[in-house]
Amino acid sequence: MARILITSALPYINGIKHLGNLAGSMLPADVYARFQRAQGHEVLYICATDEHGTPAELAAAAAGQNVSDYCDEQHQLQHDIGRAYGLSWDWFGRSSSPQNHRLTQHFAEILEDRGLIEERTDHMVYSVDDKRFLPDRYVEGTCPHCNFTPARGDQCDNCGRLLDPTDLIAPYSAISGSRNIEVRETRHLYLLQTKLEAQIRAFIDSKDDWPALPRSIAYKHLDEGLIDRGITRDLAWGVPVTRHGLPRPGFEDKVFYVWFDAPIEYIAATQEWADNLEDGKLRDWRVWWRTDAGADQVRYVQFMGKDNVAFHTVSFPATIIGSGEPWKLVDTLKAFNWLNWYGGKFSTSQGRGVFMDQALELLPPDYWRWYLTANTPESSDTAFTWEQFQSATNRDLADVLGNFVNRILKFCETRFESQVPAGGEPGELERKLYDDVSQKLADLTGQMEAIEVRKSAQVLRELWVLGNQYLQEAAPWTAIKTDPARAAVIVRTGLNLVALFSRLCGPILPFTAGKIADAVGEAYPGAWPSSDGEAELSRLEPGRAVSVPEVLFRKVEDVQVAEWATRFGGGGEA
């Protein structure tokens, strides 16, 4: 049994996330966590809300709340909507937690002790009309490298270069649009990443098994040359730079930059999980994060969108490596491209796209889990369209999986009194099925282990297709008329396929998997099957009671697509 630590990028606190956020980190992390648990491994899946920074302050002000109350409310909303999608976090923490405050301050202190933090007089953008220094992402303008507008002051979304706000051409406040801005002096702390460049490059060099996307992004930033990164900001909401007993003159009203403290929350959230004793279990968080406490035996896997990769392959490793302490570094980083909306970005203000809470108003979670998994933006950006969603739902879920399960169980109810039938011996058709299923099971397990998300969904569907093809060729409705023993073999084999599908569907379609398991009297969640097709299709004992579930998936009708396109946008916009 292995120990596997899984983290997905922290969703920002200001509002319910859209389907692209779900597809690009949390959902694939959940699929992988469920798969590894089904194999019997010890899994710890950690996530949290990212709560600090200017966006939280502005969103709270717009809602007429103080920022702490606003974050309390939004954290609970994001927790609840994630659970509604079946996200199986072992802990969903908060970057505003006391644990993260302490740990962030600890890292800052140890980095300074090691000569890796330097206090500098900085020149930062100040908005006269907004009466505040503007954080990097709230300064917009033209990118000096590719001339893209609007580029943010922390990163250009067009060319991917990391920026400082003062680099921008014709900058303006993203808060008010005001160009009445000026550069003022302020004091800030800098993490001296340039001193760690060789160690960070060696770390990336050691990850030759990573997918191309995160490696290419990491090397892009290394080859361009690392810069020392400011890790403090002139804000009220965040982890304070100073704390009792360790004053720093001039920094009393400053906080750590959200991109410094947010990744540290992965560790702090694990401490939150360990400190949560509601179930009476005593836990040691160090065995997951400290190599001197056993974390050297942990496999650590991160999931995130491509816009987060630079910070997770450069800045966070700089914090960990620079500390000189025995912290666990990531083993595998799985990055995703973007799920777009008809070729453009999701936008709350423009009413473009479906957000996680709205999607559940339309259909149950497994519809969305399937589509987003089968269309995960792995090799390139992917565009959501209602037409593709309708096609995938109807073709894969209703016509293939749902049709097979309901068809064989209904036939068993009608002809064999809803019991697994006895009698007969498997023949040539069954032996071919055993071989085909064995091959597909091995393929599916390999794709899941390799975190090939789309390929995993494709192979799973191929297994469903095998079931339909077998049933169509074996034709129990014909055999029952002349050879009841042969019909019994076919139905028994079909019911074993249903039981197998319940276990295979668990990672991607957990709610449906539970319904299927109930229908054939199987435990849920079930253990991941072996690659022995014959053994896996011979598990159900004759005489076991089965039942016909309600229709698993109803087809999405054209009238629904037209209604949703009108409500949320889409249809002819690509």
XYZ file of C-alpha atoms in Angstrom:
574
model
C 0.000 0.000 0.000
C 1.408 3.362 -1.055
C 0.830 6.731 0.572
C -0.239 9.372 -1.943
C -0.613 13.088 -1.195
C -2.793 14.967 -3.681
C -3.346 18.713 -3.887
C -5.370 20.708 -6.382
C -4.877 24.420 -7.011
C -6.666 26.532 -4.427
C -9.842 28.154 -5.779
C -9.929 31.869 -5.080
C -12.467 33.001 -2.521
C -14.441 35.536 -4.550
C -17.412 33.616 -5.871
C -18.488 30.210 -7.140
C -16.071 28.826 -9.716
C -16.951 28.100 -13.335
C -16.757 24.735 -15.063
C -13.261 25.496 -16.357
C -11.933 25.731 -12.808
C -13.547 22.393 -12.017
C -12.130 20.737 -15.136
C -8.624 22.144 -14.731
C -7.731 21.046 -11.218
C -10.315 19.861 -8.691
C -12.169 17.259 -10.766
C -9.141 15.420 -12.226
C -7.564 15.447 -8.762
C -10.728 13.868 -7.364
C -10.839 11.214 -10.112
C -7.234 10.314 -9.365
C -7.810 10.270 -5.595
C -10.830 7.974 -5.948
C -8.906 5.656 -8.264
C -5.974 5.352 -5.872
C -8.252 4.762 -2.876
C -10.038 2.020 -4.844
C -6.664 0.347 -5.323
C -6.233 0.253 -1.564
C -3.677 3.034 -1.206
C -3.642 5.556 1.622
C -4.652 8.839 0.022
C -4.768 12.355 1.440
C -6.493 14.811 -0.912
C -6.050 18.408 0.263
C -7.562 21.607 -1.084
C -8.521 25.001 0.381
C -9.853 28.419 -0.447
C -7.259 31.046 -1.324
C -8.539 33.989 0.707
C -6.015 36.817 0.796
C -5.346 39.781 -1.438
C -7.125 42.711 -3.021
C -9.870 40.748 -4.853
C -11.233 39.521 -1.527
C -11.196 43.046 -0.099
C -12.997 44.468 -3.127
C -15.551 41.659 -3.314
C -16.331 42.060 0.379
C -16.794 45.797 -0.031
C -19.112 45.260 -2.996
C -21.148 42.820 -0.875
C -21.312 45.273 2.028
C -19.458 42.919 4.365
C -16.201 43.003 6.255
C -13.656 40.805 4.547
C -13.499 38.175 7.298
C -17.259 37.575 7.271
C -17.269 37.555 3.483
C -14.575 34.874 3.387
C -16.407 32.794 6.004
C -19.504 32.793 3.842
C -17.748 32.158 0.548
C -15.632 29.357 1.964
C -18.735 27.512 3.090
C -20.388 28.030 -0.297
C -17.374 26.666 -2.160
C -17.106 23.735 0.236
C -20.770 22.843 -0.207
C -20.782 23.116 -3.995
C -17.637 20.993 -4.200
C -19.231 18.306 -2.076
C -22.328 18.461 -4.287
C -20.078 17.478 -7.198
C -18.684 14.611 -5.155
C -15.243 16.125 -4.649
C -13.738 13.802 -2.068
C -11.339 16.164 -0.306
C -10.020 14.748 2.920
C -9.799 18.359 3.998
C -10.904 21.641 2.448
C -9.015 24.288 4.351
C -8.554 28.042 4.368
C -5.466 30.101 3.685
C -6.639 32.530 6.377
C -6.264 29.801 9.021
C -4.026 30.304 12.066
C -1.963 27.361 10.851
C -1.177 29.131 7.589
C -0.373 32.383 9.378
C 2.159 30.620 11.586
C 3.713 28.567 8.814
C 3.993 31.480 6.374
C 5.737 33.569 9.017
C 7.991 30.614 9.830
C 9.104 30.249 6.212
C 9.764 33.988 5.935
C 11.897 33.928 9.063
C 13.932 30.865 8.100
C 14.497 32.204 4.580
C 15.708 35.487 6.021
C 18.004 33.664 8.435
C 19.522 31.896 5.418
C 20.159 35.163 3.583
C 17.411 34.637 1.019
C 15.145 37.553 1.925
C 16.169 41.131 1.419
C 14.422 44.376 2.336
C 14.356 46.792 -0.558
C 13.053 50.213 -1.359
C 10.608 49.561 -4.126
C 8.749 51.663 -6.614
C 5.138 50.550 -6.901
C 2.089 51.823 -8.651
C -0.198 53.997 -6.547
C -3.677 54.987 -7.718
C -4.421 58.512 -6.584
C -8.138 58.142 -7.262
C -8.372 54.753 -5.527
C -6.182 56.012 -2.666
C -4.188 52.779 -2.537
C -1.172 50.953 -3.844
C -2.291 48.612 -6.563
C -1.357 44.930 -6.324
C 0.275 43.544 -9.438
C -2.833 42.043 -11.008
C -4.794 45.262 -10.487
C -2.498 47.201 -12.746
C -3.224 46.606 -16.405
C -1.663 47.893 -19.580
C 0.252 46.771 -22.642
C 2.808 43.961 -22.362
C 6.301 45.272 -23.174
C 7.273 41.914 -24.707
C 4.362 41.075 -27.049
C 2.267 44.292 -27.038
C -0.799 42.418 -25.799
C -3.523 44.486 -24.098
C -4.706 44.093 -21.404
C -1.734 42.453 -19.725
C -1.783 42.227 -15.925
C 0.974 43.541 -13.744
C 1.957 40.067 -12.573
C 1.755 38.052 -15.803
C 0.831 38.431 -19.450
C -1.850 35.919 -20.371
C -0.817 36.147 -24.023
C 2.921 35.394 -23.962
C 3.095 34.011 -20.406
C 5.937 36.265 -19.248
C 6.031 37.115 -15.542
C 5.885 40.883 -15.151
C 6.177 43.691 -12.650
C 3.531 46.419 -12.842
C 6.135 49.044 -13.652
C 7.029 47.078 -16.801
C 3.634 47.787 -18.391
C 3.158 50.335 -21.133
C 0.305 52.857 -20.559
C -0.760 51.345 -17.231
C -4.102 51.993 -15.560
C -6.022 50.874 -12.469
C -8.046 47.743 -13.054
C -10.202 48.730 -10.088
C -11.453 52.070 -11.386
C -9.901 52.391 -14.835
C -8.169 55.554 -13.687
C -4.927 56.511 -15.389
C -4.240 58.959 -12.569
C -1.567 56.689 -11.209
C 1.990 57.281 -10.144
C 4.958 55.350 -8.924
C 5.728 55.824 -5.249
C 8.409 54.490 -2.967
C 7.572 51.740 -0.510
C 9.564 49.117 1.383
C 9.099 45.437 0.634
C 10.685 42.047 1.234
C 12.108 40.115 -1.701
C 12.725 36.393 -1.990
C 16.100 36.074 -3.697
C 15.137 33.425 -6.237
C 18.232 34.256 -8.290
C 20.374 32.651 -5.586
C 18.377 29.434 -5.943
C 18.251 29.208 -9.735
C 20.723 26.323 -10.011
C 18.880 24.274 -7.381
C 15.498 24.947 -8.957
C 16.820 23.955 -12.389
C 18.266 20.761 -10.944
C 14.861 20.029 -9.395
C 13.087 20.481 -12.749
C 15.810 18.479 -14.556
C 15.043 15.548 -12.238
C 11.400 15.513 -13.374
C 11.899 14.041 -16.837
C 8.715 11.993 -16.363
C 6.536 15.096 -16.052
C 4.143 15.912 -18.899
C 5.414 18.346 -21.514
C 3.170 21.243 -20.459
C 4.526 21.893 -16.941
C 8.125 21.174 -17.975
C 7.970 23.595 -20.888
C 6.526 26.343 -18.703
C 9.123 25.779 -16.003
C 12.033 25.831 -18.443
C 10.644 28.918 -20.152
C 10.950 30.881 -16.927
C 14.326 29.397 -16.059
C 15.746 30.088 -19.522
C 14.495 33.657 -19.456
C 16.293 34.090 -16.136
C 14.707 34.090 -12.715
C 14.021 37.361 -10.957
C 13.919 38.109 -7.271
C 10.264 38.192 -6.282
C 8.559 40.635 -3.937
C 6.720 38.697 -1.230
C 4.977 41.510 0.672
C 2.209 43.960 -0.215
C 0.650 47.155 1.129
C -2.667 45.615 2.170
C -4.713 45.098 5.311
C -6.035 41.573 4.592
C -3.493 38.777 4.657
C -0.800 37.163 6.763
C 0.902 39.989 8.701
C 4.598 40.454 8.078
C 5.197 41.371 11.702
C 4.080 39.381 14.692
C 4.351 39.639 18.442
C 7.968 39.600 19.578
C 9.375 40.017 16.075
C 8.732 43.617 15.064
C 9.911 44.979 11.726
C 9.774 48.793 11.612
C 7.835 50.082 8.644
C 6.077 46.757 8.005
C 3.370 46.983 10.641
C 0.656 47.512 8.002
C 1.962 45.110 5.377
C 1.071 41.507 4.625
C 2.685 38.703 2.683
C 1.914 38.486 -1.008
C -0.882 36.033 -1.661
C 1.336 34.026 -4.017
C 3.800 33.503 -1.176
C 1.312 32.297 1.416
C -1.200 30.422 -0.801
C 1.016 27.427 -1.752
C 2.166 27.175 1.863
C -1.499 26.529 2.653
C -1.137 23.042 1.148
C 1.002 22.203 4.172
C -1.050 24.304 6.572
C -4.311 22.724 5.389
C -2.802 19.332 6.231
C -2.129 20.686 9.709
C -5.775 21.836 9.832
C -6.825 18.297 8.897
C -4.607 16.846 11.632
C -5.934 19.335 14.184
C -9.548 18.485 13.357
C -10.384 15.919 16.012
C -14.154 15.798 15.538
C -13.896 12.140 14.528
C -11.614 11.428 17.500
C -8.671 10.400 15.340
C -5.201 11.618 16.245
C -3.150 12.410 13.155
C 0.418 13.444 12.472
C 0.587 15.873 9.537
C 4.381 15.662 9.443
C 4.375 12.161 7.941
C 2.939 13.731 4.776
C 5.245 16.742 4.528
C 8.472 16.207 6.466
C 10.952 13.767 4.985
C 12.502 13.342 8.426
C 9.117 12.070 9.650
C 8.345 9.620 6.836
C 7.255 11.849 3.938
C 10.125 10.485 1.846
C 7.810 7.478 1.384
C 4.961 9.674 0.090
C 4.202 10.276 -3.574
C 3.079 13.902 -3.918
C 0.914 14.788 -6.949
C -0.242 18.341 -7.759
C -3.088 19.296 -10.133
C -3.491 22.794 -11.588
C -4.251 24.941 -14.610
C -1.378 26.132 -16.778
C -1.556 29.691 -15.406
C -0.489 28.375 -11.990
C 2.495 26.357 -13.178
C 5.141 29.089 -12.993
C 4.451 29.711 -9.324
C 4.434 25.993 -8.493
C 7.597 25.124 -10.429
C 9.627 28.196 -9.449
C 8.321 30.272 -6.538
C 6.964 27.564 -4.230
C 9.988 25.276 -4.776
C 12.184 28.319 -4.052
C 10.434 28.659 -0.697
C 10.778 24.961 0.104
C 14.325 24.492 -1.174
C 15.489 27.813 0.247
C 14.319 26.914 3.740
C 16.929 24.168 3.947
C 14.419 22.164 5.973
C 13.332 18.606 5.092
C 10.041 19.453 3.374
C 8.472 17.224 0.743
C 8.699 18.494 -2.840
C 6.191 17.546 -5.507
C 6.839 14.298 -7.388
C 4.318 14.691 -10.220
C 2.749 17.904 -11.482
C -0.257 17.492 -13.770
C -1.129 20.730 -15.544
C -4.098 21.471 -17.763
C -4.879 23.927 -20.493
C -8.056 25.987 -20.392
C -11.639 24.972 -20.906
C -13.068 27.908 -22.839
C -16.613 28.897 -23.621
C -17.259 28.689 -27.363
C -13.693 29.769 -28.050
C -13.760 32.642 -25.543
C -13.288 32.873 -21.811
C -15.915 32.276 -19.166
C -17.135 35.658 -17.873
C -19.446 36.405 -14.978
C -19.868 40.067 -15.920
C -20.745 39.247 -19.526
C -23.004 36.308 -18.647
C -20.838 33.890 -20.600
C -20.648 30.327 -19.437
C -22.063 28.046 -16.778
C -20.801 28.155 -13.223
C -20.726 25.221 -10.841
C -23.888 26.068 -8.926
C -25.859 26.886 -12.080
C -24.853 23.626 -13.750
C -26.439 21.604 -10.944
C -29.695 23.466 -11.481
C -29.769 21.908 -14.946
C -28.563 18.345 -14.449
C -27.104 16.065 -11.739
C -23.340 16.152 -11.125
C -22.351 13.000 -12.999
C -23.468 14.498 -16.302
C -20.923 17.295 -15.799
C -18.241 15.035 -14.346
C -18.402 12.822 -17.424
C -18.318 15.595 -19.992
C -15.514 17.493 -18.266
C -13.426 14.330 -17.828
C -13.977 13.049 -21.361
C -13.107 16.518 -22.705
C -10.366 17.498 -20.262
C -8.118 20.192 -21.801
C -4.886 18.207 -21.602
C -3.028 18.664 -24.891
C -4.621 21.999 -25.822
C -7.359 24.396 -24.844
C -10.842 22.920 -25.257
C -14.040 24.780 -26.075
C -17.267 23.892 -24.274
C -20.312 23.892 -26.533
C -23.860 22.887 -25.717
C -23.960 20.715 -28.823
C -20.915 18.698 -27.752
C -22.280 18.391 -24.236
C -25.597 17.093 -25.546
C -23.868 14.634 -27.865
C -21.551 13.264 -25.162
C -24.385 12.893 -22.676
C -26.758 11.167 -25.051
C -24.209 9.025 -26.880
C -22.033 7.921 -23.971
C -24.175 8.024 -20.847
C -27.703 7.361 -22.085
C -27.179 5.174 -25.160
C -24.163 3.153 -24.018
C -23.858 2.897 -20.229
C -27.438 3.570 -19.167
C -28.942 1.467 -21.935
C -26.793 -1.562 -21.103
C -27.441 -1.481 -17.354
C -31.190 -1.019 -17.623
C -31.555 -3.459 -20.489
C -29.883 -6.454 -18.847
C -31.438 -5.827 -15.440
C -34.899 -5.465 -16.935
C -34.465 -8.722 -18.849
C -33.304 -10.467 -15.661
C -36.359 -9.145 -13.835
C -38.712 -10.370 -16.545
C -37.175 -13.779 -17.242
C -35.246 -14.754 -14.099
C -37.275 -13.206 -11.282
C -34.585 -10.575 -10.537
C -32.010 -13.148 -9.459
C -28.592 -14.011 -10.847
C -29.402 -17.197 -12.796
C -27.596 -20.515 -12.371
C -26.847 -23.101 -15.018
C -25.003 -23.374 -18.304
C -21.310 -23.043 -19.106
C -19.485 -20.121 -20.723
C -18.815 -20.618 -24.397
C -16.645 -19.165 -27.145
C -18.404 -15.800 -27.045
C -17.764 -15.458 -23.318
C -14.116 -16.479 -23.678
C -13.616 -13.779 -26.298
C -15.292 -11.297 -23.971
C -12.966 -12.320 -21.139
C -9.942 -11.619 -23.343
C -11.280 -8.301 -24.596
C -12.213 -7.160 -21.095
C -8.792 -8.200 -19.747
C -7.054 -6.044 -22.344
C -9.268 -3.040 -21.674
C -8.922 -3.371 -17.896
C -5.145 -3.355 -18.171
C -5.308 -0.364 -20.498
C -7.683 1.559 -18.255
C -5.613 0.911 -15.133
C -2.490 2.069 -16.943
C -4.129 5.252 -18.222
C -5.540 6.076 -14.799
C -2.169 5.473 -13.150
C -0.493 7.733 -15.715
C -3.146 10.435 -15.107
C -4.140 10.409 -18.770
C -7.588 11.774 -18.060
C -9.202 11.855 -21.492
C -7.734 8.499 -22.486
C -9.067 6.989 -19.262
C -12.587 8.146 -20.098
C -12.202 6.828 -23.638
C -11.143 3.346 -22.494
C -13.935 3.261 -19.909
C -16.443 3.982 -22.660
C -14.888 1.219 -24.774
C -15.618 -1.205 -21.943
C -19.246 -0.092 -21.891
C -19.369 -0.637 -25.652
C -18.016 -4.177 -25.204
C -20.939 -4.900 -22.910
C -23.482 -3.699 -25.463
C -21.789 -5.590 -28.281
C -21.738 -8.788 -26.243
C -25.398 -8.484 -25.332
C -26.382 -7.763 -28.917
C -24.413 -10.721 -30.274
C -25.381 -13.171 -27.520
C -29.074 -12.196 -27.811
C -30.499 -13.674 -24.588
C -34.018 -12.746 -25.729
C -33.601 -15.302 -28.538
C -31.742 -17.944 -26.529
C -34.405 -17.971 -23.812
C -36.891 -19.446 -26.283
C -34.887 -22.579 -27.099
C -31.963 -22.849 -24.646
C -32.699 -21.474 -21.158
C -29.299 -22.615 -19.854
C -27.549 -20.586 -22.551
C -29.705 -17.578 -21.713
C -28.724 -17.989 -18.062
C -25.018 -17.816 -18.958
C -25.566 -14.670 -21.009
C -27.590 -12.922 -18.320
C -25.175 -13.944 -15.573
C -22.287 -12.592 -17.640
C -24.202 -9.386 -18.329
C -24.925 -8.887 -14.639
C -21.250 -9.381 -13.858
C -20.494 -6.668 -16.404
C -22.893 -4.400 -14.548
C -21.079 -5.132 -11.289
C -17.746 -4.482 -12.998
C -18.987 -1.169 -14.405
C -20.063 -0.050 -10.938
C -16.468 -0.308 -9.739
C -14.921 1.160 -12.885
C -17.295 4.135 -12.850
C -16.476 5.004 -9.244
C -13.704 7.551 -9.896
C -15.491 9.475 -12.665
C -19.199 8.813 -11.994
C -19.406 8.236 -8.234
C -23.125 8.877 -7.855
C -24.038 6.609 -10.750
C -21.578 3.972 -9.568
C -23.421 3.826 -6.253
C -26.781 3.316 -7.972
C -25.383 0.554 -10.175
C -23.736 -1.172 -7.225
C -27.034 -1.118 -5.293
C -28.835 -2.661 -8.253
C -26.625 -5.758 -8.192
C -26.087 -5.966 -4.430
C -22.451 -4.835 -4.491
C -20.604 -2.786 -1.889
C -19.879 0.826 -2.712
C -17.319 2.159 -3.214
C -15.932 -1.041 -4.639
C -12.308 -2.094 -4.952
C -10.595 -1.487 -8.272
C -10.723 -4.681 -10.338
C -7.808 -6.808 -11.477
C -7.010 -7.214 -15.167
C -8.339 -10.798 -15.189
C -11.477 -10.514 -17.275
C -12.687 -14.048 -16.540
C -12.326 -13.632 -12.781
C -14.015 -10.245 -12.791
C -16.958 -11.564 -14.822
C -17.504 -14.582 -12.575
C -17.953 -12.888 -9.196
C -21.725 -12.767 -8.694
C -23.106 -15.889 -7.079
C -26.256 -17.469 -8.549
C -29.387 -16.623 -6.596
C -28.288 -13.097 -5.650
C -31.148 -10.632 -5.841
C -30.833 -7.745 -8.280
C -33.127 -4.855 -9.100
C -33.825 -2.443 -11.924
C -32.760 1.107 -11.065
C -34.478 4.202 -12.305
C -33.240 5.388 -15.682
C -29.622 6.336 -15.012
C -29.350 9.091 -17.614
C -32.069 10.906 -19.468
C -31.233 12.355 -22.824
C -30.646 16.057 -23.253
C -33.276 17.333 -25.662
C -32.875 19.992 -28.341
C -35.357 22.242 -26.582
C -33.199 22.173 -23.441
C -30.086 23.084 -25.423
C -31.900 26.021 -27.010
C -33.122 27.207 -23.616
C -29.682 26.931 -22.002
C -27.974 28.677 -24.928
C -30.366 31.590 -24.506
C -29.857 31.723 -20.741
C -26.097 31.274 -20.548
C -24.828 32.209 -23.988
C -23.419 29.962 -26.658
C -24.698 28.563 -29.892
C -23.220 30.120 -32.977
C -20.659 32.143 -31.005
C -17.648 29.978 -31.769
